[in-house]
Amino acid sequence: PNLVTFNSLLKVCATRGNLQVARQLWESIEANELPPNAITYNTIINVCGRAHRPDLAEQFLRRMQDIGFEACMITFSVIISTHAKFGRLEDAEAVFTELERSGLRMDSGVYAPLIQRCAEVQAVDQVEYYLGHMHDRGVLPTERLLGVVSQAFADVGRRRRGEFWIERLSELTAAAGGARRDAQAAGSAAGRGEGTDDSPSALGLHRETA
């Protein structure tokens, strides 16, 4: 079997969270002297995350980085989420910092596990830090995330502060929706030929004068 076949089998393991079979496949890849590519590494890391092994996921991350491959945003997100779910907040934050330095664009899936874990331990200052980070980068929140934020502030008696953040993040969603509608309207108008000026002057044509 070639590497494409192994990558496909690893993706099946990722879907099922079957780390045992995934590790056997990895051993077969090495036994066949097939050099893993970025897809191979990203997939095995996903398997480790689904199998609740953030330590092993991070080991594979370091291995792929050592040979020159770059992890994608989803790979970082998997490791952050797994660390956070197991209460390893410092480890999750360290990987978040690494992701931030990479320059990769983040989505709400990166922030959600961090905010969730900070809320569970009532680390409201950290919740606010990540909310501010999201807002400054224009990351749109999910409804579930807004619910977590509301509950986190309510639990520490700061409901109005929670409402403040929900309003700020909701503004991003509203702005994004407005921009999307404007783009769709512009596209429709262009399709109908509206808003165009076909006059000679607009086309750069000028009547010569005697």
mmCIF file of C-alpha atoms in Angstrom:
data_model
loop_
_atom_site.group_PDB
_atom_site.id
_atom_site.type_symbol
_atom_site.label_atom_id
_atom_site.label_comp_id
_atom_site.label_asym_id
_atom_site.label_seq_id
_atom_site.Cartn_x
_atom_site.Cartn_y
_atom_site.Cartn_z
ATOM 1 C CA PRO A 1 0.000 0.000 0.000
ATOM 2 C CA ASN A 2 1.083 3.559 -0.671
ATOM 3 C CA LEU A 3 0.880 6.623 1.546
ATOM 4 C CA VAL A 4 -2.456 7.724 0.071
ATOM 5 C CA THR A 5 -3.978 4.446 1.234
ATOM 6 C CA PHE A 6 -2.538 4.816 4.727
ATOM 7 C CA ASN A 7 -3.790 8.409 4.941
ATOM 8 C CA SER A 8 -7.284 7.257 3.994
ATOM 9 C CA LEU A 9 -7.210 4.538 6.654
ATOM 10 C CA LEU A 10 -6.001 7.036 9.258
ATOM 11 C CA LYS A 11 -8.942 9.306 8.405
ATOM 12 C CA VAL A 12 -11.272 6.405 9.189
ATOM 13 C CA CYS A 13 -9.521 5.990 12.540
ATOM 14 C CA ALA A 14 -9.969 9.714 13.187
ATOM 15 C CA THR A 15 -13.707 9.410 12.569
ATOM 16 C CA ARG A 16 -13.919 6.571 15.075
ATOM 17 C CA GLY A 17 -11.298 7.801 17.525
ATOM 18 C CA ASN A 18 -9.484 4.482 17.184
ATOM 19 C CA LEU A 19 -5.973 5.254 18.384
ATOM 20 C CA GLN A 20 -4.861 1.626 18.644
ATOM 21 C CA VAL A 21 -5.417 0.915 14.951
ATOM 22 C CA ALA A 22 -3.987 4.319 14.009
ATOM 23 C CA ARG A 23 -0.743 3.546 15.820
ATOM 24 C CA GLN A 24 -0.537 0.180 14.073
ATOM 25 C CA LEU A 25 -0.967 1.964 10.752
ATOM 26 C CA TRP A 26 1.770 4.407 11.709
ATOM 27 C CA GLU A 27 4.115 1.522 12.470
ATOM 28 C CA SER A 28 3.295 0.053 9.054
ATOM 29 C CA ILE A 29 4.075 3.395 7.398
ATOM 30 C CA GLU A 30 7.475 3.408 9.057
ATOM 31 C CA ALA A 31 8.065 -0.278 8.289
ATOM 32 C CA ASN A 32 7.379 0.386 4.606
ATOM 33 C CA GLU A 33 9.759 3.359 4.733
ATOM 34 C CA LEU A 34 7.081 5.725 3.511
ATOM 35 C CA PRO A 35 7.867 9.295 4.571
ATOM 36 C CA PRO A 36 4.702 10.753 6.199
ATOM 37 C CA ASN A 37 3.462 14.005 4.705
ATOM 38 C CA ALA A 38 1.590 16.892 6.336
ATOM 39 C CA ILE A 39 -1.748 15.137 5.793
ATOM 40 C CA THR A 40 -0.465 12.040 7.600
ATOM 41 C CA TYR A 41 0.658 14.053 10.604
ATOM 42 C CA ASN A 42 -2.453 16.222 10.782
ATOM 43 C CA THR A 43 -4.632 13.124 10.623
ATOM 44 C CA ILE A 44 -2.789 11.167 13.335
ATOM 45 C CA ILE A 45 -2.963 14.254 15.565
ATOM 46 C CA ASN A 46 -6.713 14.368 14.987
ATOM 47 C CA VAL A 47 -6.927 10.701 16.007
ATOM 48 C CA CYS A 48 -5.011 11.439 19.211
ATOM 49 C CA GLY A 49 -7.349 14.308 20.006
ATOM 50 C CA ARG A 50 -10.464 12.195 19.502
ATOM 51 C CA ALA A 51 -8.895 9.479 21.648
ATOM 52 C CA HIS A 52 -8.307 12.043 24.441
ATOM 53 C CA ARG A 53 -4.517 11.884 24.241
ATOM 54 C CA PRO A 54 -3.311 15.493 24.074
ATOM 55 C CA ASP A 55 0.178 14.446 25.163
ATOM 56 C CA LEU A 56 0.566 12.118 22.194
ATOM 57 C CA ALA A 57 -1.016 14.654 19.842
ATOM 58 C CA GLU A 58 1.565 17.220 20.857
ATOM 59 C CA GLN A 59 4.382 14.718 20.370
ATOM 60 C CA PHE A 60 3.307 14.216 16.764
ATOM 61 C CA LEU A 61 2.997 17.995 16.349
ATOM 62 C CA ARG A 62 6.621 18.441 17.417
ATOM 63 C CA ARG A 63 7.750 15.646 15.108
ATOM 64 C CA MET A 64 6.073 17.204 12.084
ATOM 65 C CA GLN A 65 7.508 20.612 12.931
ATOM 66 C CA ASP A 66 10.998 19.157 13.367
ATOM 67 C CA ILE A 67 11.007 17.880 9.788
ATOM 68 C CA GLY A 68 9.685 21.149 8.364
ATOM 69 C CA PHE A 69 5.915 20.658 8.058
ATOM 70 C CA GLU A 70 3.532 23.358 9.229
ATOM 71 C CA ALA A 71 0.464 22.451 11.245
ATOM 72 C CA CYS A 72 -2.879 23.837 10.112
ATOM 73 C CA MET A 73 -5.292 25.780 12.305
ATOM 74 C CA ILE A 74 -7.495 22.711 12.822
ATOM 75 C CA THR A 75 -4.542 20.694 14.124
ATOM 76 C CA PHE A 76 -3.718 23.358 16.700
ATOM 77 C CA SER A 77 -7.411 23.580 17.583
ATOM 78 C CA VAL A 78 -7.618 19.829 18.232
ATOM 79 C CA ILE A 79 -4.696 19.954 20.660
ATOM 80 C CA ILE A 80 -5.991 23.068 22.432
ATOM 81 C CA SER A 81 -9.436 21.523 22.812
ATOM 82 C CA THR A 82 -8.117 18.218 24.147
ATOM 83 C CA HIS A 83 -5.826 19.895 26.675
ATOM 84 C CA ALA A 84 -8.670 22.138 27.854
ATOM 85 C CA LYS A 85 -11.160 19.290 28.225
ATOM 86 C CA PHE A 86 -8.744 17.474 30.511
ATOM 87 C CA GLY A 87 -8.183 20.548 32.659
ATOM 88 C CA ARG A 88 -4.707 21.201 31.318
ATOM 89 C CA LEU A 89 -5.341 24.902 30.850
ATOM 90 C CA GLU A 90 -1.707 25.995 30.911
ATOM 91 C CA ASP A 91 -0.832 23.518 28.170
ATOM 92 C CA ALA A 92 -3.841 24.643 26.124
ATOM 93 C CA GLU A 93 -2.838 28.285 26.507
ATOM 94 C CA ALA A 94 0.747 27.512 25.488
ATOM 95 C CA VAL A 95 -0.461 25.912 22.246
ATOM 96 C CA PHE A 96 -2.840 28.850 21.709
ATOM 97 C CA THR A 97 0.109 31.240 21.990
ATOM 98 C CA GLU A 98 2.016 29.154 19.460
ATOM 99 C CA LEU A 99 -0.957 29.249 17.098
ATOM 100 C CA GLU A 100 -1.220 33.007 17.499
ATOM 101 C CA ARG A 101 2.451 33.433 16.609
ATOM 102 C CA SER A 102 2.026 31.258 13.521
ATOM 103 C CA GLY A 103 -0.180 33.896 11.915
ATOM 104 C CA LEU A 104 -2.876 31.378 10.991
ATOM 105 C CA ARG A 105 -6.412 32.720 11.018
ATOM 106 C CA MET A 106 -8.433 31.478 13.966
ATOM 107 C CA ASP A 107 -12.120 30.665 14.245
ATOM 108 C CA SER A 108 -14.436 30.336 17.233
ATOM 109 C CA GLY A 109 -13.545 26.641 17.530
ATOM 110 C CA VAL A 110 -10.115 27.646 18.820
ATOM 111 C CA TYR A 111 -11.502 29.949 21.495
ATOM 112 C CA ALA A 112 -14.508 27.925 22.633
ATOM 113 C CA PRO A 113 -12.678 25.212 24.650
ATOM 114 C CA LEU A 114 -10.444 27.799 26.328
ATOM 115 C CA ILE A 115 -13.389 29.993 27.300
ATOM 116 C CA GLN A 116 -15.361 26.936 28.421
ATOM 117 C CA ARG A 117 -12.564 25.733 30.692
ATOM 118 C CA CYS A 118 -11.882 29.213 32.112
ATOM 119 C CA ALA A 119 -15.598 29.549 32.829
ATOM 120 C CA GLU A 120 -15.669 26.194 34.620
ATOM 121 C CA VAL A 121 -12.955 27.312 37.033
ATOM 122 C CA GLN A 122 -14.495 30.814 37.224
ATOM 123 C CA ALA A 123 -11.390 32.456 35.784
ATOM 124 C CA VAL A 124 -13.436 35.380 34.514
ATOM 125 C CA ASP A 125 -10.425 37.578 33.775
ATOM 126 C CA GLN A 126 -9.168 34.930 31.366
ATOM 127 C CA VAL A 127 -12.616 34.650 29.816
ATOM 128 C CA GLU A 128 -12.520 38.396 29.178
ATOM 129 C CA TYR A 129 -9.027 38.130 27.705
ATOM 130 C CA TYR A 130 -10.126 35.580 25.106
ATOM 131 C CA LEU A 131 -13.336 37.479 24.359
ATOM 132 C CA GLY A 132 -11.304 40.615 23.728
ATOM 133 C CA HIS A 133 -8.914 38.637 21.568
ATOM 134 C CA MET A 134 -11.850 37.329 19.525
ATOM 135 C CA HIS A 135 -13.405 40.748 19.146
ATOM 136 C CA ASP A 136 -10.179 42.445 18.081
ATOM 137 C CA ARG A 137 -9.655 39.860 15.352
ATOM 138 C CA GLY A 138 -13.253 39.852 14.155
ATOM 139 C CA VAL A 139 -13.863 36.193 15.017
ATOM 140 C CA LEU A 140 -17.590 35.470 14.896
ATOM 141 C CA PRO A 141 -19.070 33.682 17.931
ATOM 142 C CA THR A 142 -21.436 30.730 17.838
ATOM 143 C CA GLU A 143 -24.728 30.695 19.740
ATOM 144 C CA ARG A 144 -23.324 28.007 22.019
ATOM 145 C CA LEU A 145 -20.298 30.145 22.863
ATOM 146 C CA LEU A 146 -22.503 33.118 23.717
ATOM 147 C CA GLY A 147 -24.450 30.840 26.063
ATOM 148 C CA VAL A 148 -21.235 29.789 27.809
ATOM 149 C CA VAL A 149 -20.224 33.436 28.203
ATOM 150 C CA SER A 150 -23.609 34.384 29.651
ATOM 151 C CA GLN A 151 -23.505 31.552 32.174
ATOM 152 C CA ALA A 152 -19.880 32.218 33.150
ATOM 153 C CA PHE A 153 -20.575 35.795 34.176
ATOM 154 C CA ALA A 154 -23.891 34.900 35.807
ATOM 155 C CA ASP A 155 -22.127 32.328 37.990
ATOM 156 C CA VAL A 156 -19.879 34.992 39.500
ATOM 157 C CA GLY A 157 -22.619 37.594 39.871
ATOM 158 C CA ARG A 158 -21.499 39.734 36.954
ATOM 159 C CA ARG A 159 -24.421 39.254 34.610
ATOM 160 C CA ARG A 160 -24.273 42.793 33.206
ATOM 161 C CA ARG A 161 -20.633 42.318 32.263
ATOM 162 C CA GLY A 162 -21.649 39.176 30.406
ATOM 163 C CA GLU A 163 -24.358 41.106 28.577
ATOM 164 C CA PHE A 164 -21.733 43.677 27.579
ATOM 165 C CA TRP A 165 -19.561 41.040 25.917
ATOM 166 C CA ILE A 166 -22.486 39.301 24.254
ATOM 167 C CA GLU A 167 -23.558 42.624 22.767
ATOM 168 C CA ARG A 168 -20.032 43.383 21.504
ATOM 169 C CA LEU A 169 -19.621 39.978 19.894
ATOM 170 C CA SER A 170 -23.136 40.053 18.457
ATOM 171 C CA GLU A 171 -22.247 43.310 16.728
ATOM 172 C CA LEU A 172 -19.586 41.420 14.782
ATOM 173 C CA THR A 173 -22.167 38.893 13.621
ATOM 174 C CA ALA A 174 -24.571 41.648 12.594
ATOM 175 C CA ALA A 175 -21.826 43.512 10.722
ATOM 176 C CA ALA A 176 -20.763 40.351 8.922
ATOM 177 C CA GLY A 177 -24.353 39.645 7.947
ATOM 178 C CA GLY A 178 -24.765 43.182 6.610
ATOM 179 C CA ALA A 179 -21.572 42.954 4.590
ATOM 180 C CA ARG A 180 -22.690 39.616 3.151
ATOM 181 C CA ARG A 181 -26.040 41.061 2.105
ATOM 182 C CA ASP A 182 -24.362 44.079 0.523
ATOM 183 C CA ALA A 183 -22.047 41.805 -1.467
ATOM 184 C CA GLN A 184 -24.974 39.687 -2.638
ATOM 185 C CA ALA A 185 -26.932 42.778 -3.654
ATOM 186 C CA ALA A 186 -23.939 44.152 -5.556
ATOM 187 C CA GLY A 187 -23.510 40.832 -7.318
ATOM 188 C CA SER A 188 -27.170 40.731 -8.298
ATOM 189 C CA ALA A 189 -27.035 44.299 -9.591
ATOM 190 C CA ALA A 190 -23.931 43.528 -11.638
ATOM 191 C CA GLY A 191 -25.667 40.499 -13.096
ATOM 192 C CA ARG A 192 -28.572 42.692 -14.231
ATOM 193 C CA GLY A 193 -26.223 45.331 -15.608
ATOM 194 C CA GLU A 194 -27.363 47.894 -13.033
ATOM 195 C CA GLY A 195 -25.090 50.550 -11.651
ATOM 196 C CA THR A 196 -22.859 50.702 -14.725
ATOM 197 C CA ASP A 197 -22.180 53.790 -16.803
ATOM 198 C CA ASP A 198 -21.717 53.115 -20.503
ATOM 199 C CA SER A 199 -21.499 56.763 -21.530
ATOM 200 C CA PRO A 200 -18.580 57.738 -23.786
ATOM 201 C CA SER A 201 -16.887 59.698 -20.995
ATOM 202 C CA ALA A 202 -17.159 56.780 -18.600
ATOM 203 C CA LEU A 203 -15.599 54.496 -21.198
ATOM 204 C CA GLY A 204 -12.751 56.922 -21.701
ATOM 205 C CA LEU A 205 -14.024 58.148 -25.084
ATOM 206 C CA HIS A 206 -14.036 61.867 -25.792
ATOM 207 C CA ARG A 207 -15.413 63.697 -28.819
ATOM 208 C CA GLU A 208 -12.745 65.571 -30.612
ATOM 209 C CA THR A 209 -13.333 69.275 -30.991
ATOM 210 C CA ALA A 210 -12.345 71.260 -34.036
#
